[in-house]
Tab-separated table of N, CA and C and ligand atoms in Angstrom:
chain	number	residue	atom	x	y	z
A	1	MET	N	106.948	122.379	-92.020
A	1	MET	CA	108.043	122.952	-91.271
A	1	MET	C	108.113	122.241	-90.053
A	2	SER	N	109.262	122.252	-89.293
A	2	SER	CA	109.251	121.613	-88.021
A	2	SER	C	109.678	122.726	-87.002
A	3	GLY	N	109.944	122.317	-85.847
A	3	GLY	CA	110.268	123.290	-84.771
A	3	GLY	C	109.211	123.309	-83.558
A	4	ALA	N	109.783	123.799	-82.589
A	4	ALA	CA	109.061	123.677	-81.304
A	4	ALA	C	108.098	124.819	-80.865
A	5	ALA	N	107.929	125.848	-81.833
A	5	ALA	CA	107.165	127.114	-81.637
A	5	ALA	C	105.862	126.516	-81.384
A	6	PRO	N	105.025	127.104	-80.360
A	6	PRO	CA	103.675	126.608	-80.097
A	6	PRO	C	102.816	126.894	-81.271
A	7	ALA	N	101.863	126.032	-81.559
A	7	ALA	CA	100.970	126.212	-82.701
A	7	ALA	C	99.685	126.814	-82.268
A	8	SER	N	98.972	127.533	-83.074
A	8	SER	CA	97.600	127.929	-82.934
A	8	SER	C	96.890	127.371	-84.130
A	9	LEU	N	95.651	127.119	-83.974
A	9	LEU	CA	94.780	126.526	-85.124
A	9	LEU	C	94.024	127.785	-85.689
A	10	ARG	N	93.932	127.809	-87.001
A	10	ARG	CA	93.125	128.932	-87.609
A	10	ARG	C	92.691	128.375	-89.061
A	11	PRO	N	91.587	128.967	-89.622
A	11	PRO	CA	91.232	128.445	-90.955
A	11	PRO	C	92.213	128.644	-92.014
A	12	ALA	N	92.350	127.658	-92.943
A	12	ALA	CA	93.292	127.806	-93.963
A	12	ALA	C	92.777	128.704	-94.950
A	13	THR	N	93.842	129.365	-95.577
A	13	THR	CA	93.501	130.261	-96.816
A	13	THR	C	94.467	129.812	-97.966
A	14	TRP	N	94.037	130.490	-99.189
A	14	TRP	CA	94.811	130.040	-100.281
A	14	TRP	C	96.388	130.309	-100.219
A	15	ARG	N	96.771	131.293	-99.268
A	15	ARG	CA	98.160	131.448	-99.146
A	15	ARG	C	98.823	130.443	-98.423
A	16	ASP	N	98.095	129.574	-97.866
A	16	ASP	CA	98.682	128.409	-97.075
A	16	ASP	C	99.021	127.186	-98.052
A	17	ILE	N	98.508	127.274	-99.207
A	17	ILE	CA	98.621	126.031	-100.175
A	17	ILE	C	100.071	125.610	-100.236
A	18	PRO	N	101.131	126.454	-100.594
A	18	PRO	CA	102.360	125.954	-100.832
A	18	PRO	C	102.858	125.102	-99.508
A	19	ALA	N	102.529	125.696	-98.379
A	19	ALA	CA	103.075	125.037	-97.044
A	19	ALA	C	102.195	123.679	-96.902
A	20	MET	N	100.916	123.810	-97.203
A	20	MET	CA	100.101	122.538	-97.136
A	20	MET	C	100.671	121.495	-98.071
A	21	LEU	N	101.085	121.760	-99.258
A	21	LEU	CA	101.650	120.794	-100.162
A	21	LEU	C	102.716	120.174	-99.653
A	22	ALA	N	103.605	121.009	-98.988
A	22	ALA	CA	104.944	120.403	-98.493
A	22	ALA	C	104.520	119.421	-97.388
A	23	VAL	N	103.581	119.712	-96.611
A	23	VAL	CA	103.159	118.769	-95.436
A	23	VAL	C	102.563	117.631	-96.073
A	24	GLU	N	101.692	117.818	-97.184
A	24	GLU	CA	101.014	116.779	-97.782
A	24	GLU	C	102.061	115.675	-98.392
A	25	ARG	N	103.010	116.210	-99.007
A	25	ARG	CA	103.970	115.401	-99.645
A	25	ARG	C	104.715	114.586	-98.614
A	26	ALA	N	105.056	115.122	-97.533
A	26	ALA	CA	105.763	114.385	-96.416
A	26	ALA	C	104.895	113.408	-95.627
A	27	ALA	N	103.546	113.719	-95.609
A	27	ALA	CA	102.619	112.901	-94.901
A	27	ALA	C	102.147	111.797	-95.617
A	28	PHE	N	101.927	112.036	-96.926
A	28	PHE	CA	101.383	111.006	-97.885
A	28	PHE	C	102.228	110.804	-99.158
A	29	PRO	N	103.489	110.342	-98.989
A	29	PRO	CA	104.505	110.265	-100.087
A	29	PRO	C	103.852	109.434	-101.150
A	30	GLU	N	103.148	108.468	-100.844
A	30	GLU	CA	102.639	107.461	-101.939
A	30	GLU	C	101.659	108.127	-102.881
A	31	GLU	N	100.615	108.858	-102.319
A	31	GLU	CA	99.581	109.348	-103.013
A	31	GLU	C	99.176	110.770	-102.566
A	32	PRO	N	100.194	111.757	-102.676
A	32	PRO	CA	99.842	113.115	-102.268
A	32	PRO	C	98.829	113.787	-103.067
A	33	TRP	N	98.072	114.626	-102.638
A	33	TRP	CA	97.226	115.455	-103.375
A	33	TRP	C	98.036	116.513	-104.004
A	34	ASP	N	97.629	116.894	-105.164
A	34	ASP	CA	98.474	117.912	-105.866
A	34	ASP	C	97.963	119.361	-105.640
A	35	GLU	N	98.621	120.427	-106.185
A	35	GLU	CA	98.169	121.676	-105.945
A	35	GLU	C	96.834	122.009	-106.376
A	36	ALA	N	96.372	121.445	-107.544
A	36	ALA	CA	95.077	121.738	-108.130
A	36	ALA	C	94.014	121.103	-107.107
A	37	GLY	N	94.408	119.931	-106.516
A	37	GLY	CA	93.529	119.347	-105.670
A	37	GLY	C	93.247	120.080	-104.282
A	38	LEU	N	94.316	120.772	-103.868
A	38	LEU	CA	94.191	121.501	-102.618
A	38	LEU	C	93.352	122.918	-103.010
A	39	TRP	N	93.592	123.406	-104.172
A	39	TRP	CA	92.853	124.569	-104.540
A	39	TRP	C	91.421	124.234	-104.563
A	40	ALA	N	91.050	122.993	-105.222
A	40	ALA	CA	89.733	122.593	-105.402
A	40	ALA	C	89.074	122.449	-103.913
A	41	GLU	N	89.847	121.924	-102.930
A	41	GLU	CA	89.251	121.676	-101.654
A	41	GLU	C	88.952	122.980	-100.953
A	42	LEU	N	89.759	123.918	-101.073
A	42	LEU	CA	89.543	125.431	-100.454
A	42	LEU	C	88.479	126.110	-101.242
A	43	ALA	N	88.325	125.780	-102.394
A	43	ALA	CA	87.167	126.330	-103.199
A	43	ALA	C	85.920	125.833	-102.943
A	44	ALA	N	85.815	124.725	-102.338
A	44	ALA	CA	84.615	124.026	-102.027
A	44	ALA	C	83.977	124.517	-100.665
A	45	ARG	N	84.719	125.499	-100.038
A	45	ARG	CA	84.098	126.096	-98.819
A	45	ARG	C	82.810	126.694	-99.291
A	46	PRO	N	81.679	126.752	-98.398
A	46	PRO	CA	81.676	126.455	-96.915
A	46	PRO	C	81.375	125.020	-96.681
A	47	ARG	N	81.160	124.232	-97.844
A	47	ARG	CA	80.807	122.703	-97.432
A	47	ARG	C	82.164	122.118	-96.892
A	48	ARG	N	83.253	122.475	-97.509
A	48	ARG	CA	84.526	122.022	-96.856
A	48	ARG	C	85.036	122.995	-95.834
A	49	ALA	N	85.698	122.510	-94.914
A	49	ALA	CA	86.357	123.371	-93.809
A	49	ALA	C	87.682	122.886	-93.644
A	50	TYR	N	88.643	123.664	-93.949
A	50	TYR	CA	90.057	123.441	-93.649
A	50	TYR	C	90.650	124.257	-92.427
A	51	VAL	N	91.555	123.684	-91.701
A	51	VAL	CA	92.144	124.314	-90.545
A	51	VAL	C	93.689	124.063	-90.699
A	52	VAL	N	94.412	124.999	-90.315
A	52	VAL	CA	95.955	124.719	-90.199
A	52	VAL	C	96.432	124.916	-88.873
A	53	ALA	N	97.433	124.199	-88.509
A	53	ALA	CA	98.174	124.541	-87.233
A	53	ALA	C	99.419	125.224	-87.603
A	54	ALA	N	99.532	126.515	-87.142
A	54	ALA	CA	100.630	127.438	-87.544
A	54	ALA	C	101.314	127.765	-86.359
A	55	PRO	N	102.708	127.928	-86.382
A	55	PRO	CA	103.497	128.500	-85.149
A	55	PRO	C	103.244	129.943	-85.177
A	56	GLU	N	103.035	130.469	-83.946
A	56	GLU	CA	102.697	131.887	-83.685
A	56	GLU	C	103.952	132.659	-84.158
A	57	GLY	N	103.720	133.664	-84.940
A	57	GLY	CA	104.815	134.535	-85.293
A	57	GLY	C	105.870	134.043	-86.314
A	58	HIS	N	105.475	132.923	-86.989
A	58	HIS	CA	106.423	132.259	-87.944
A	58	HIS	C	105.658	132.102	-89.119
A	59	ASP	N	106.392	131.882	-90.315
A	59	ASP	CA	105.852	131.501	-91.621
A	59	ASP	C	105.657	130.044	-91.552
A	60	GLY	N	104.870	129.482	-92.435
A	60	GLY	CA	104.765	128.034	-92.561
A	60	GLY	C	103.579	127.444	-91.633
A	61	ILE	N	103.443	126.099	-91.843
A	61	ILE	CA	102.429	125.552	-91.073
A	61	ILE	C	102.963	124.328	-90.505
A	62	GLN	N	102.425	123.631	-89.546
A	62	GLN	CA	102.859	122.355	-89.021
A	62	GLN	C	101.977	121.231	-89.180
A	63	GLY	N	100.785	121.505	-89.690
A	63	GLY	CA	99.847	120.492	-90.098
A	63	GLY	C	98.486	121.177	-90.519
A	64	TYR	N	97.686	120.177	-91.009
A	64	TYR	CA	96.349	120.810	-91.388
A	64	TYR	C	95.395	119.527	-91.470
A	65	ALA	N	94.101	120.017	-91.575
A	65	ALA	CA	93.112	118.925	-91.557
A	65	ALA	C	91.844	119.538	-92.290
A	66	GLY	N	91.058	118.502	-93.004
A	66	GLY	CA	89.927	119.132	-93.682
A	66	GLY	C	88.629	118.309	-93.383
A	67	LEU	N	87.529	118.954	-93.503
A	67	LEU	CA	86.293	118.320	-93.235
A	67	LEU	C	85.211	118.624	-94.259
A	68	ASP	N	84.467	117.691	-94.706
A	68	ASP	CA	83.253	117.888	-95.562
A	68	ASP	C	81.956	117.626	-94.710
A	69	VAL	N	81.194	118.686	-94.893
A	69	VAL	CA	79.814	118.451	-94.092
A	69	VAL	C	78.597	118.534	-95.017
A	70	ALA	N	77.784	117.477	-95.046
A	70	ALA	CA	76.728	117.284	-95.726
A	70	ALA	C	75.558	116.791	-94.864
A	71	GLY	N	74.644	117.838	-94.536
A	71	GLY	CA	73.545	117.447	-93.652
A	71	GLY	C	74.086	116.998	-92.306
A	72	ASP	N	73.561	115.802	-91.815
A	72	ASP	CA	73.913	115.480	-90.443
A	72	ASP	C	75.127	114.535	-90.443
A	73	VAL	N	75.868	114.417	-91.702
A	73	VAL	CA	77.035	113.502	-91.713
A	73	VAL	C	78.231	114.336	-92.189
A	74	ALA	N	79.351	114.256	-91.380
A	74	ALA	CA	80.618	114.950	-91.950
A	74	ALA	C	81.615	113.930	-92.205
A	75	ASP	N	82.609	114.103	-93.059
A	75	ASP	CA	83.644	113.298	-93.443
A	75	ASP	C	84.910	114.078	-93.177
A	76	VAL	N	85.873	113.380	-92.603
A	76	VAL	CA	87.317	113.928	-92.457
A	76	VAL	C	87.942	113.665	-93.809
A	77	MET	N	88.245	114.698	-94.454
A	77	MET	CA	88.964	114.613	-95.768
A	77	MET	C	90.321	114.245	-95.742
A	78	THR	N	91.037	114.800	-94.593
A	78	THR	CA	92.565	114.594	-94.564
A	78	THR	C	92.966	115.183	-93.130
A	79	LEU	N	94.141	114.526	-92.713
A	79	LEU	CA	94.651	115.080	-91.501
A	79	LEU	C	96.037	114.677	-91.629
A	80	ALA	N	96.913	115.871	-91.504
A	80	ALA	CA	98.429	115.675	-91.669
A	80	ALA	C	99.174	116.573	-90.886
A	81	VAL	N	100.243	115.978	-90.100
A	81	VAL	CA	101.221	116.830	-89.351
A	81	VAL	C	102.597	116.538	-89.906
A	82	ASP	N	103.318	117.654	-89.983
A	82	ASP	CA	104.683	117.571	-90.598
A	82	ASP	C	105.449	116.585	-89.720
A	83	PRO	N	106.279	115.789	-90.267
A	83	PRO	CA	107.107	114.799	-89.460
A	83	PRO	C	107.875	115.487	-88.250
A	84	GLY	N	108.336	116.639	-88.381
A	84	GLY	CA	109.106	117.273	-87.365
A	84	GLY	C	108.364	117.791	-86.300
A	85	SER	N	107.004	117.826	-86.430
A	85	SER	CA	106.064	118.391	-85.482
A	85	SER	C	105.191	117.387	-84.916
A	86	ARG	N	105.291	116.007	-85.004
A	86	ARG	CA	104.492	115.026	-84.632
A	86	ARG	C	104.675	114.666	-83.054
A	87	GLY	N	103.746	114.018	-82.610
A	87	GLY	CA	103.796	113.512	-81.118
A	87	GLY	C	103.809	114.606	-80.066
A	88	ARG	N	103.199	115.749	-80.447
A	88	ARG	CA	103.203	116.833	-79.465
A	88	ARG	C	101.560	117.248	-79.504
A	89	GLY	N	100.685	116.350	-79.934
A	89	GLY	CA	99.260	116.743	-79.695
A	89	GLY	C	98.583	117.402	-80.847
A	90	LEU	N	99.331	117.895	-81.866
A	90	LEU	CA	98.742	118.657	-82.950
A	90	LEU	C	97.761	117.792	-83.702
A	91	GLY	N	97.993	116.623	-84.078
A	91	GLY	CA	97.030	115.761	-84.815
A	91	GLY	C	95.748	115.670	-83.985
A	92	GLY	N	95.814	115.469	-82.661
A	92	GLY	CA	94.582	115.376	-81.861
A	92	GLY	C	93.968	116.687	-81.793
A	93	ALA	N	94.634	117.737	-81.761
A	93	ALA	CA	93.959	119.200	-81.573
A	93	ALA	C	93.234	119.337	-83.053
A	94	LEU	N	93.987	119.192	-84.067
A	94	LEU	CA	93.275	119.269	-85.402
A	94	LEU	C	91.928	118.466	-85.614
A	95	LEU	N	91.990	117.248	-85.240
A	95	LEU	CA	90.787	116.421	-85.255
A	95	LEU	C	89.738	116.914	-84.389
A	96	GLU	N	90.040	117.387	-83.171
A	96	GLU	CA	89.081	117.924	-82.321
A	96	GLU	C	88.470	119.128	-82.760
A	97	ARG	N	89.309	120.024	-83.452
A	97	ARG	CA	88.702	121.277	-84.048
A	97	ARG	C	87.755	120.883	-85.182
A	98	LEU	N	88.125	119.792	-86.030
A	98	LEU	CA	87.095	119.353	-87.014
A	98	LEU	C	85.801	118.894	-86.328
A	99	HIS	N	85.839	118.318	-85.207
A	99	HIS	CA	84.606	117.893	-84.528
A	99	HIS	C	83.783	119.034	-84.122
A	100	ASP	N	84.535	120.082	-83.686
A	100	ASP	CA	83.736	121.327	-83.262
A	100	ASP	C	83.083	121.981	-84.401
A	101	LEU	N	83.804	122.007	-85.640
A	101	LEU	CA	83.214	122.550	-86.849
A	101	LEU	C	82.004	121.664	-87.307
A	102	ALA	N	82.093	120.343	-87.261
A	102	ALA	CA	81.066	119.536	-87.634
A	102	ALA	C	79.883	119.775	-86.772
A	103	ARG	N	79.993	119.822	-85.527
A	103	ARG	CA	78.877	120.053	-84.615
A	103	ARG	C	78.285	121.441	-84.945
A	104	ASP	N	79.134	122.394	-85.171
A	104	ASP	CA	78.497	123.760	-85.437
A	104	ASP	C	77.756	123.838	-86.634
A	105	ALA	N	78.155	122.892	-87.672
A	105	ALA	CA	77.455	122.906	-88.857
A	105	ALA	C	76.276	121.972	-88.832
A	106	GLY	N	75.977	121.298	-87.705
A	106	GLY	CA	74.687	120.496	-87.565
A	106	GLY	C	74.862	118.962	-87.779
A	107	ALA	N	76.199	118.557	-88.004
A	107	ALA	CA	76.545	117.055	-88.000
A	107	ALA	C	76.302	116.448	-86.755
A	108	ARG	N	75.852	115.185	-86.847
A	108	ARG	CA	75.836	114.348	-85.663
A	108	ARG	C	76.800	113.092	-85.745
A	109	THR	N	77.205	112.954	-86.944
A	109	THR	CA	78.128	111.632	-87.237
A	109	THR	C	79.327	112.177	-88.016
A	110	VAL	N	80.485	111.469	-87.641
A	110	VAL	CA	81.712	111.902	-88.402
A	110	VAL	C	82.277	110.482	-88.988
A	111	LEU	N	82.509	110.434	-90.288
A	111	LEU	CA	83.085	109.263	-90.861
A	111	LEU	C	84.492	109.554	-91.459
A	112	LEU	N	85.439	108.628	-91.473
A	112	LEU	CA	86.652	108.753	-92.210
A	112	LEU	C	87.221	107.401	-92.629
A	113	GLU	N	88.208	107.449	-93.534
A	113	GLU	CA	88.815	106.265	-93.944
A	113	GLU	C	90.326	106.286	-93.548
A	114	VAL	N	90.813	105.157	-93.045
A	114	VAL	CA	92.170	105.219	-92.609
A	114	VAL	C	92.889	103.937	-93.183
A	115	ARG	N	94.063	103.849	-93.697
A	115	ARG	CA	94.856	102.753	-94.086
A	115	ARG	C	94.831	101.749	-92.870
A	116	SER	N	94.515	100.430	-93.208
A	116	SER	CA	94.577	99.398	-92.059
A	116	SER	C	95.905	99.345	-91.266
A	117	GLY	N	97.008	99.751	-92.129
A	117	GLY	CA	98.315	99.582	-91.470
A	117	GLY	C	98.800	100.879	-90.836
A	118	ASN	N	97.919	101.816	-90.679
A	118	ASN	CA	98.366	103.220	-90.106
A	118	ASN	C	97.954	103.092	-88.609
A	119	GLU	N	98.869	102.564	-87.901
A	119	GLU	CA	98.641	102.195	-86.455
A	119	GLU	C	98.576	103.536	-85.636
A	120	VAL	N	99.506	104.534	-85.986
A	120	VAL	CA	99.472	105.773	-85.171
A	120	VAL	C	98.002	106.462	-85.348
A	121	ALA	N	97.622	106.578	-86.649
A	121	ALA	CA	96.380	107.167	-86.846
A	121	ALA	C	95.270	106.453	-86.362
A	122	ARG	N	95.224	105.148	-86.368
A	122	ARG	CA	94.211	104.291	-85.898
A	122	ARG	C	94.093	104.437	-84.288
A	123	ARG	N	95.282	104.672	-83.698
A	123	ARG	CA	95.213	104.878	-82.266
A	123	ARG	C	94.714	106.200	-81.815
A	124	LEU	N	95.041	107.153	-82.634
A	124	LEU	CA	94.555	108.529	-82.428
A	124	LEU	C	92.917	108.563	-82.543
A	125	TYR	N	92.532	107.963	-83.651
A	125	TYR	CA	90.973	107.833	-83.845
A	125	TYR	C	90.221	107.143	-82.705
A	126	ALA	N	90.905	105.900	-82.375
A	126	ALA	CA	90.162	105.051	-81.403
A	126	ALA	C	90.060	105.814	-80.035
A	127	ALA	N	91.111	106.617	-79.709
A	127	ALA	CA	91.148	107.297	-78.442
A	127	ALA	C	90.138	108.488	-78.481
A	128	ARG	N	89.706	108.864	-79.608
A	128	ARG	CA	88.667	109.927	-79.728
A	128	ARG	C	87.306	109.373	-80.073
A	129	GLY	N	86.941	108.099	-79.834
A	129	GLY	CA	85.661	107.512	-79.985
A	129	GLY	C	85.338	107.059	-81.510
A	130	TYR	N	86.260	106.968	-82.217
A	130	TYR	CA	85.801	106.304	-83.514
A	130	TYR	C	85.752	104.671	-83.385
A	131	GLU	N	84.819	104.069	-84.121
A	131	GLU	CA	84.623	102.745	-84.119
A	131	GLU	C	84.542	102.434	-85.564
A	132	PRO	N	85.106	101.056	-85.834
A	132	PRO	CA	85.009	100.631	-87.195
A	132	PRO	C	83.554	100.277	-87.660
A	133	VAL	N	83.390	100.730	-89.100
A	133	VAL	CA	82.104	100.346	-89.567
A	133	VAL	C	82.294	99.261	-90.530
A	134	ARG	N	83.289	99.250	-91.523
A	134	ARG	CA	83.444	98.288	-92.417
A	134	ARG	C	84.910	98.401	-93.059
A	135	THR	N	85.249	97.394	-93.772
A	135	THR	CA	86.613	97.495	-94.539
A	135	THR	C	86.314	97.590	-96.065
A	136	ARG	N	87.085	98.563	-96.583
A	136	ARG	CA	87.126	98.626	-98.160
A	136	ARG	C	88.393	97.840	-98.555
A	137	GLU	N	88.223	96.590	-99.229
A	137	GLU	CA	89.419	95.904	-99.561
A	137	GLU	C	90.019	96.498	-100.688
A	138	ARG	N	91.440	96.485	-100.561
A	138	ARG	CA	92.287	96.947	-101.623
A	138	ARG	C	91.955	98.255	-102.091
A	139	TYR	N	91.462	99.185	-101.228
A	139	TYR	CA	91.110	100.562	-101.508
A	139	TYR	C	92.174	101.504	-102.102
A	140	TYR	N	93.439	101.320	-101.495
A	140	TYR	CA	94.483	102.077	-101.842
A	140	TYR	C	95.243	101.624	-103.129
A	141	ARG	N	95.891	102.474	-103.767
A	141	ARG	CA	96.653	102.093	-105.025
A	141	ARG	C	97.667	100.932	-104.572
A	142	SER	N	98.299	100.996	-103.410
A	142	SER	CA	99.246	100.075	-102.915
A	142	SER	C	98.638	98.733	-102.737
A	143	GLY	N	97.238	98.659	-102.665
A	143	GLY	CA	96.603	97.372	-102.531
A	143	GLY	C	96.232	97.223	-100.943
A	144	GLU	N	96.545	98.164	-100.136
A	144	GLU	CA	96.184	98.203	-98.732
A	144	GLU	C	94.618	98.472	-98.525
A	145	ASP	N	94.147	97.842	-97.588
A	145	ASP	CA	92.677	97.979	-97.267
A	145	ASP	C	92.407	99.335	-96.617
A	146	ALA	N	91.211	99.906	-96.709
A	146	ALA	CA	90.823	101.064	-95.982
A	146	ALA	C	89.854	100.587	-94.866
A	147	LEU	N	89.941	101.144	-93.698
A	147	LEU	CA	88.908	100.934	-92.658
A	147	LEU	C	88.143	102.214	-92.669
A	148	VAL	N	86.735	101.940	-92.612
A	148	VAL	CA	85.910	103.139	-92.426
A	148	VAL	C	85.538	103.198	-91.077
A	149	LEU	N	85.770	104.382	-90.415
A	149	LEU	CA	85.394	104.582	-88.982
A	149	LEU	C	84.513	105.502	-88.812
A	150	ARG	N	83.723	105.438	-87.718
A	150	ARG	CA	82.647	106.265	-87.488
A	150	ARG	C	82.605	106.811	-86.052
A	151	LYS	N	82.303	108.118	-85.881
A	151	LYS	CA	82.133	108.676	-84.437
A	151	LYS	C	80.890	109.348	-84.341
A	152	GLU	N	80.117	109.049	-83.317
A	152	GLU	CA	78.878	109.873	-83.031
A	152	GLU	C	79.278	111.090	-82.202
A	153	LEU	N	78.833	112.144	-82.677
A	153	LEU	CA	79.183	113.520	-82.011
A	153	LEU	C	78.094	113.611	-80.814
A	154	ASP	N	78.739	114.081	-79.584
A	154	ASP	CA	77.822	114.454	-78.553
A	154	ASP	C	77.033	115.700	-78.844
A	155	ALA	N	75.926	115.746	-78.337
A	155	ALA	CA	75.034	117.151	-78.540
A	155	ALA	C	75.872	118.182	-78.116
B	201	COA	C1	98.517	110.684	-87.744
B	201	COA	C2	99.093	112.025	-87.508
B	201	COA	C3	98.283	113.093	-88.118
B	201	COA	C4	99.259	112.174	-86.053
B	201	COA	O1	99.773	113.527	-85.724
B	201	COA	P1	100.556	113.871	-84.412
B	201	COA	O2	100.590	115.298	-84.308
B	201	COA	O3	101.700	113.147	-84.144
B	201	COA	O4	99.212	113.438	-83.442
B	201	COA	P2	99.393	113.456	-81.818
B	201	COA	O5	100.626	114.203	-81.261
B	201	COA	O6	98.038	114.179	-81.450
B	201	COA	O7	99.485	111.986	-81.478
B	201	COA	C5	98.344	111.161	-81.697
B	201	COA	C6	98.559	109.813	-81.054
B	201	COA	O8	99.488	109.069	-81.728
B	201	COA	C7	100.575	108.732	-80.930
B	201	COA	N1	101.947	109.048	-81.545
B	201	COA	C8	102.257	110.055	-82.208
B	201	COA	N2	103.432	109.869	-82.913
B	201	COA	C9	103.699	108.593	-82.712
B	201	COA	C10	104.859	107.745	-83.175
B	201	COA	N3	105.850	108.162	-83.864
B	201	COA	N4	104.732	106.467	-82.781
B	201	COA	C11	103.866	106.002	-81.984
B	201	COA	N5	102.770	106.712	-81.524
B	201	COA	C12	102.693	107.997	-81.811
B	201	COA	C13	100.467	109.619	-79.752
B	201	COA	O9	101.080	109.223	-78.570
B	201	COA	C14	99.090	109.952	-79.594
B	201	COA	O10	98.478	108.953	-78.962
B	201	COA	P3	97.217	109.518	-77.849
B	201	COA	O11	96.264	110.178	-78.643
B	201	COA	O12	96.724	108.148	-77.375
B	201	COA	O13	98.009	110.260	-76.945
B	201	COA	C15	100.581	112.120	-88.186
B	201	COA	O14	101.184	111.006	-87.671
B	201	COA	C16	100.549	112.131	-89.745
B	201	COA	O15	100.503	113.244	-90.291
B	201	COA	N6	100.765	111.102	-90.207
B	201	COA	C17	100.746	110.863	-91.719
B	201	COA	C18	99.547	111.227	-92.427
B	201	COA	C19	98.372	110.297	-91.781
B	201	COA	O16	98.600	109.042	-91.671
B	201	COA	N7	97.197	110.886	-91.580
B	201	COA	C20	95.963	110.294	-91.163
B	201	COA	C21	95.328	109.732	-92.400
B	201	COA	S1	93.741	108.931	-92.006
């Protein structure tokens, strides 16, 4: 959904799945996760942690993000903001919430993969301390490379 209502961040529940699917399809039109995939992600809690940005007092969500934590390494599974709600800091806020959750779960390092051509996401990650680790050539179905990025969490 779009709109200017202020968002708050909260844990995702299964009731959010239809709204998450809508954001997913808008954010990743080439390779969206399907409904079964989102159910599986939420079912994998507590190892997985999903957060939604939702406008106060309204239905729907503006974005969501997911984390996998295994020991001292966490992986950002996904980060997506509805096109109508971008450019207002939600992507950064969701990412920082994932960092808090990773720290709370005992992780020291966060890893993620980003399309090499995704300039907006790459800027967002670079501004928050992510550094390139390596390139996975032709990782995506489209043939685009994936960049693996890493951030060390402060104690
Ligand atoms: C990447 C994404 C989550 C960013 O969400 P967002 O809510 O717009 O993020 P923010 O408002 O926090 O902005 C993040 C940065 O991108 C910049 N930005 C946002 N929209 C932009 C645009 N349309 N053009 C250029 N820069 C833009 C902001 O200026 C900001 O830079 P800063 O952190 O240096 O200030 C969103 O664009 C998205 O869902 N994209 C499609 C899915 C995707 O690529 N996910 C990441 C997969 S690894």
